[in-house]
């Protein structure tokens, strides 16, 4: 029996990132939260103020025997724009920055290598600005943020932003989908 690993990703609004990764086989749990800021147990309102230094993130618990870190990173880089500093689309502020927050030195090295390969391949027209840092702290977001897309699929933001990311996942990573999402 393999052990699970934890990886924390910031790619804009956590509703959208969470909606993608709950559909990926090998991902055992997904939780929206905040990390790597100066505030302890920040509220959504505090994070949105831009004064906490926290990032909106999703914490993934995954089984590396089923899905590799490289596969998770490939999905992550396909569903957000890693070249936008402190924003994703209309969401602007340092809380929306692109980031990979690793739970081990090995993950951090793999993330750095993955991005270096994307840069060598000129995968993006602009430079990648994604942070690659050790996870310093993590705080779960409020309950009403958890499983937001699943509970509100027809909400405007979900339709406009999250649904296209899920559609892209289904097109580009069909082999990584849970059976129920195929």
mmCIF file of C-alpha atoms in Angstrom:
data_model
loop_
_atom_site.group_PDB
_atom_site.id
_atom_site.type_symbol
_atom_site.label_atom_id
_atom_site.label_comp_id
_atom_site.label_asym_id
_atom_site.label_seq_id
_atom_site.Cartn_x
_atom_site.Cartn_y
_atom_site.Cartn_z
ATOM 1 C CA UNK A 1 0.000 0.000 0.000
ATOM 2 C CA UNK A 2 1.488 3.330 -1.012
ATOM 3 C CA UNK A 3 1.463 6.414 1.123
ATOM 4 C CA UNK A 4 -0.099 9.649 0.047
ATOM 5 C CA UNK A 5 1.604 12.999 -0.505
ATOM 6 C CA UNK A 6 0.390 16.559 -0.078
ATOM 7 C CA UNK A 7 0.859 19.342 -2.625
ATOM 8 C CA UNK A 8 -0.580 22.853 -2.450
ATOM 9 C CA UNK A 9 -1.300 24.828 -5.633
ATOM 10 C CA UNK A 10 -2.288 28.446 -6.220
ATOM 11 C CA UNK A 11 -3.709 29.182 -9.636
ATOM 12 C CA UNK A 12 -6.197 31.985 -9.132
ATOM 13 C CA UNK A 13 -9.599 31.487 -7.555
ATOM 14 C CA UNK A 14 -9.577 28.281 -5.543
ATOM 15 C CA UNK A 15 -13.124 27.385 -6.670
ATOM 16 C CA UNK A 16 -11.833 26.767 -10.195
ATOM 17 C CA UNK A 17 -8.678 24.881 -9.276
ATOM 18 C CA UNK A 18 -10.594 22.695 -6.814
ATOM 19 C CA UNK A 19 -13.271 21.922 -9.443
ATOM 20 C CA UNK A 20 -10.587 20.509 -11.737
ATOM 21 C CA UNK A 21 -8.600 18.417 -9.281
ATOM 22 C CA UNK A 22 -11.599 16.688 -7.650
ATOM 23 C CA UNK A 23 -12.029 14.993 -11.048
ATOM 24 C CA UNK A 24 -8.495 13.604 -11.246
ATOM 25 C CA UNK A 25 -7.917 9.946 -10.400
ATOM 26 C CA UNK A 26 -5.330 9.446 -7.720
ATOM 27 C CA UNK A 27 -6.272 12.688 -6.004
ATOM 28 C CA UNK A 28 -7.651 11.509 -2.680
ATOM 29 C CA UNK A 29 -8.756 14.833 -1.222
ATOM 30 C CA UNK A 30 -8.960 18.461 -2.334
ATOM 31 C CA UNK A 31 -9.461 21.356 0.072
ATOM 32 C CA UNK A 32 -9.576 25.085 -0.621
ATOM 33 C CA UNK A 33 -7.506 27.257 1.683
ATOM 34 C CA UNK A 34 -4.857 29.919 2.152
ATOM 35 C CA UNK A 35 -1.094 29.604 2.575
ATOM 36 C CA UNK A 36 2.325 31.209 2.877
ATOM 37 C CA UNK A 37 1.237 34.557 4.243
ATOM 38 C CA UNK A 38 1.777 36.524 7.407
ATOM 39 C CA UNK A 39 -1.709 36.089 8.887
ATOM 40 C CA UNK A 40 -2.666 33.210 11.129
ATOM 41 C CA UNK A 41 -6.043 31.626 10.319
ATOM 42 C CA UNK A 42 -7.040 34.426 7.927
ATOM 43 C CA UNK A 43 -10.604 34.944 6.797
ATOM 44 C CA UNK A 44 -11.588 35.200 3.142
ATOM 45 C CA UNK A 45 -12.192 38.931 3.613
ATOM 46 C CA UNK A 46 -8.713 39.401 5.099
ATOM 47 C CA UNK A 47 -7.074 37.492 2.242
ATOM 48 C CA UNK A 48 -9.064 39.479 -0.343
ATOM 49 C CA UNK A 49 -7.789 42.720 1.203
ATOM 50 C CA UNK A 50 -4.351 41.849 -0.153
ATOM 51 C CA UNK A 51 -2.695 42.658 3.185
ATOM 52 C CA UNK A 52 -2.117 39.124 4.521
ATOM 53 C CA UNK A 53 0.363 37.908 1.905
ATOM 54 C CA UNK A 54 -1.683 34.695 1.720
ATOM 55 C CA UNK A 55 -2.476 32.909 -1.523
ATOM 56 C CA UNK A 56 -5.808 31.280 -2.416
ATOM 57 C CA UNK A 57 -4.823 27.648 -2.880
ATOM 58 C CA UNK A 58 -6.022 24.094 -3.033
ATOM 59 C CA UNK A 59 -4.401 21.413 -0.916
ATOM 60 C CA UNK A 60 -4.195 18.100 -2.757
ATOM 61 C CA UNK A 61 -3.672 14.794 -1.067
ATOM 62 C CA UNK A 62 -2.693 12.349 -3.795
ATOM 63 C CA UNK A 63 -1.501 8.802 -4.303
ATOM 64 C CA UNK A 64 1.785 8.940 -6.260
ATOM 65 C CA UNK A 65 1.282 5.299 -7.283
ATOM 66 C CA UNK A 66 -1.799 6.421 -9.265
ATOM 67 C CA UNK A 67 -0.867 9.940 -10.409
ATOM 68 C CA UNK A 68 2.606 11.440 -10.472
ATOM 69 C CA UNK A 69 3.613 14.897 -9.380
ATOM 70 C CA UNK A 70 4.565 15.589 -13.009
ATOM 71 C CA UNK A 71 1.055 14.693 -14.180
ATOM 72 C CA UNK A 72 -0.484 16.971 -11.530
ATOM 73 C CA UNK A 73 1.812 19.806 -12.597
ATOM 74 C CA UNK A 74 0.976 19.260 -16.277
ATOM 75 C CA UNK A 75 -2.720 19.641 -15.442
ATOM 76 C CA UNK A 76 -2.015 22.674 -13.249
ATOM 77 C CA UNK A 77 -0.079 24.479 -15.998
ATOM 78 C CA UNK A 78 -2.792 23.683 -18.542
ATOM 79 C CA UNK A 79 -5.652 25.161 -16.507
ATOM 80 C CA UNK A 80 -4.191 28.511 -15.501
ATOM 81 C CA UNK A 81 -1.870 31.159 -16.919
ATOM 82 C CA UNK A 82 1.469 30.904 -15.098
ATOM 83 C CA UNK A 83 2.738 34.041 -16.836
ATOM 84 C CA UNK A 84 0.369 36.486 -15.127
ATOM 85 C CA UNK A 85 1.844 38.079 -12.019
ATOM 86 C CA UNK A 86 -0.635 38.455 -9.155
ATOM 87 C CA UNK A 87 -3.699 37.741 -11.257
ATOM 88 C CA UNK A 88 -5.714 35.195 -13.180
ATOM 89 C CA UNK A 89 -8.073 36.712 -15.701
ATOM 90 C CA UNK A 90 -10.279 39.265 -13.950
ATOM 91 C CA UNK A 91 -9.109 38.165 -10.480
ATOM 92 C CA UNK A 92 -6.375 40.635 -9.545
ATOM 93 C CA UNK A 93 -4.232 40.742 -6.417
ATOM 94 C CA UNK A 94 -1.328 38.891 -4.827
ATOM 95 C CA UNK A 95 -3.781 36.375 -3.351
ATOM 96 C CA UNK A 96 -4.336 35.085 -6.900
ATOM 97 C CA UNK A 97 -0.665 34.539 -7.728
ATOM 98 C CA UNK A 98 0.504 31.341 -9.345
ATOM 99 C CA UNK A 99 2.329 29.091 -6.919
ATOM 100 C CA UNK A 100 3.462 25.587 -6.122
ATOM 101 C CA UNK A 101 3.895 25.026 -2.383
ATOM 102 C CA UNK A 102 5.687 21.790 -1.684
ATOM 103 C CA UNK A 103 5.593 19.516 1.343
ATOM 104 C CA UNK A 104 9.069 18.052 0.750
ATOM 105 C CA UNK A 105 12.422 19.066 -0.711
ATOM 106 C CA UNK A 106 11.974 16.367 -3.371
ATOM 107 C CA UNK A 107 8.698 17.911 -4.536
ATOM 108 C CA UNK A 108 10.313 21.341 -4.660
ATOM 109 C CA UNK A 109 13.155 20.017 -6.812
ATOM 110 C CA UNK A 110 10.687 18.257 -9.140
ATOM 111 C CA UNK A 111 8.607 21.447 -9.455
ATOM 112 C CA UNK A 112 11.690 23.500 -10.303
ATOM 113 C CA UNK A 113 12.783 20.901 -12.871
ATOM 114 C CA UNK A 114 9.290 20.784 -14.390
ATOM 115 C CA UNK A 115 9.211 24.558 -14.849
ATOM 116 C CA UNK A 116 12.760 24.602 -16.198
ATOM 117 C CA UNK A 117 11.667 22.085 -18.846
ATOM 118 C CA UNK A 118 8.642 24.229 -19.777
ATOM 119 C CA UNK A 119 10.976 27.200 -20.136
ATOM 120 C CA UNK A 120 13.443 25.216 -22.299
ATOM 121 C CA UNK A 121 10.530 24.179 -24.535
ATOM 122 C CA UNK A 122 9.225 27.776 -24.665
ATOM 123 C CA UNK A 123 5.843 26.356 -23.648
ATOM 124 C CA UNK A 124 4.526 29.865 -22.939
ATOM 125 C CA UNK A 125 5.042 33.064 -24.906
ATOM 126 C CA UNK A 126 5.826 35.012 -21.725
ATOM 127 C CA UNK A 127 8.096 34.100 -18.779
ATOM 128 C CA UNK A 128 6.637 31.792 -16.112
ATOM 129 C CA UNK A 129 6.166 33.688 -12.829
ATOM 130 C CA UNK A 130 4.927 30.741 -10.746
ATOM 131 C CA UNK A 131 6.343 30.704 -7.216
ATOM 132 C CA UNK A 132 8.055 27.477 -6.186
ATOM 133 C CA UNK A 133 8.317 27.415 -2.419
ATOM 134 C CA UNK A 134 8.194 25.120 0.555
ATOM 135 C CA UNK A 135 4.794 25.128 2.217
ATOM 136 C CA UNK A 136 5.189 27.258 5.354
ATOM 137 C CA UNK A 137 1.640 27.264 6.601
ATOM 138 C CA UNK A 138 -1.809 26.338 5.415
ATOM 139 C CA UNK A 139 -5.251 27.308 6.668
ATOM 140 C CA UNK A 140 -8.504 25.776 5.358
ATOM 141 C CA UNK A 141 -10.921 28.226 3.777
ATOM 142 C CA UNK A 142 -14.364 28.681 5.236
ATOM 143 C CA UNK A 143 -16.862 25.843 4.736
ATOM 144 C CA UNK A 144 -18.888 27.767 2.155
ATOM 145 C CA UNK A 145 -15.852 27.750 -0.183
ATOM 146 C CA UNK A 146 -15.408 23.969 -0.073
ATOM 147 C CA UNK A 147 -16.826 22.068 -3.072
ATOM 148 C CA UNK A 148 -18.182 25.372 -4.360
ATOM 149 C CA UNK A 149 -18.487 24.335 -8.007
ATOM 150 C CA UNK A 150 -20.143 21.030 -7.097
ATOM 151 C CA UNK A 151 -22.751 22.881 -5.021
ATOM 152 C CA UNK A 152 -23.207 25.877 -7.396
ATOM 153 C CA UNK A 153 -22.500 24.699 -10.963
ATOM 154 C CA UNK A 154 -24.871 27.273 -12.463
ATOM 155 C CA UNK A 155 -23.448 30.251 -10.578
ATOM 156 C CA UNK A 156 -22.134 32.847 -13.061
ATOM 157 C CA UNK A 157 -18.458 32.662 -12.092
ATOM 158 C CA UNK A 158 -18.566 28.869 -12.157
ATOM 159 C CA UNK A 159 -20.106 28.847 -15.626
ATOM 160 C CA UNK A 160 -17.733 31.470 -16.992
ATOM 161 C CA UNK A 161 -14.440 30.388 -15.417
ATOM 162 C CA UNK A 162 -14.540 26.959 -13.755
ATOM 163 C CA UNK A 163 -16.606 25.079 -16.352
ATOM 164 C CA UNK A 164 -14.182 25.861 -19.228
ATOM 165 C CA UNK A 165 -11.265 24.620 -17.101
ATOM 166 C CA UNK A 166 -13.120 21.354 -16.474
ATOM 167 C CA UNK A 167 -13.873 21.053 -20.193
ATOM 168 C CA UNK A 168 -10.171 21.552 -20.945
ATOM 169 C CA UNK A 169 -9.271 18.863 -18.407
ATOM 170 C CA UNK A 170 -11.678 16.444 -20.085
ATOM 171 C CA UNK A 171 -10.229 17.175 -23.545
ATOM 172 C CA UNK A 172 -6.527 17.259 -22.717
ATOM 173 C CA UNK A 173 -6.257 14.816 -19.811
ATOM 174 C CA UNK A 174 -8.978 12.212 -20.375
ATOM 175 C CA UNK A 175 -6.612 9.469 -19.219
ATOM 176 C CA UNK A 176 -6.314 11.191 -15.817
ATOM 177 C CA UNK A 177 -10.040 11.435 -15.114
ATOM 178 C CA UNK A 178 -11.864 9.475 -12.475
ATOM 179 C CA UNK A 179 -14.257 6.947 -14.040
ATOM 180 C CA UNK A 180 -17.307 9.026 -13.091
ATOM 181 C CA UNK A 181 -15.941 12.021 -15.046
ATOM 182 C CA UNK A 182 -14.869 10.267 -18.228
#
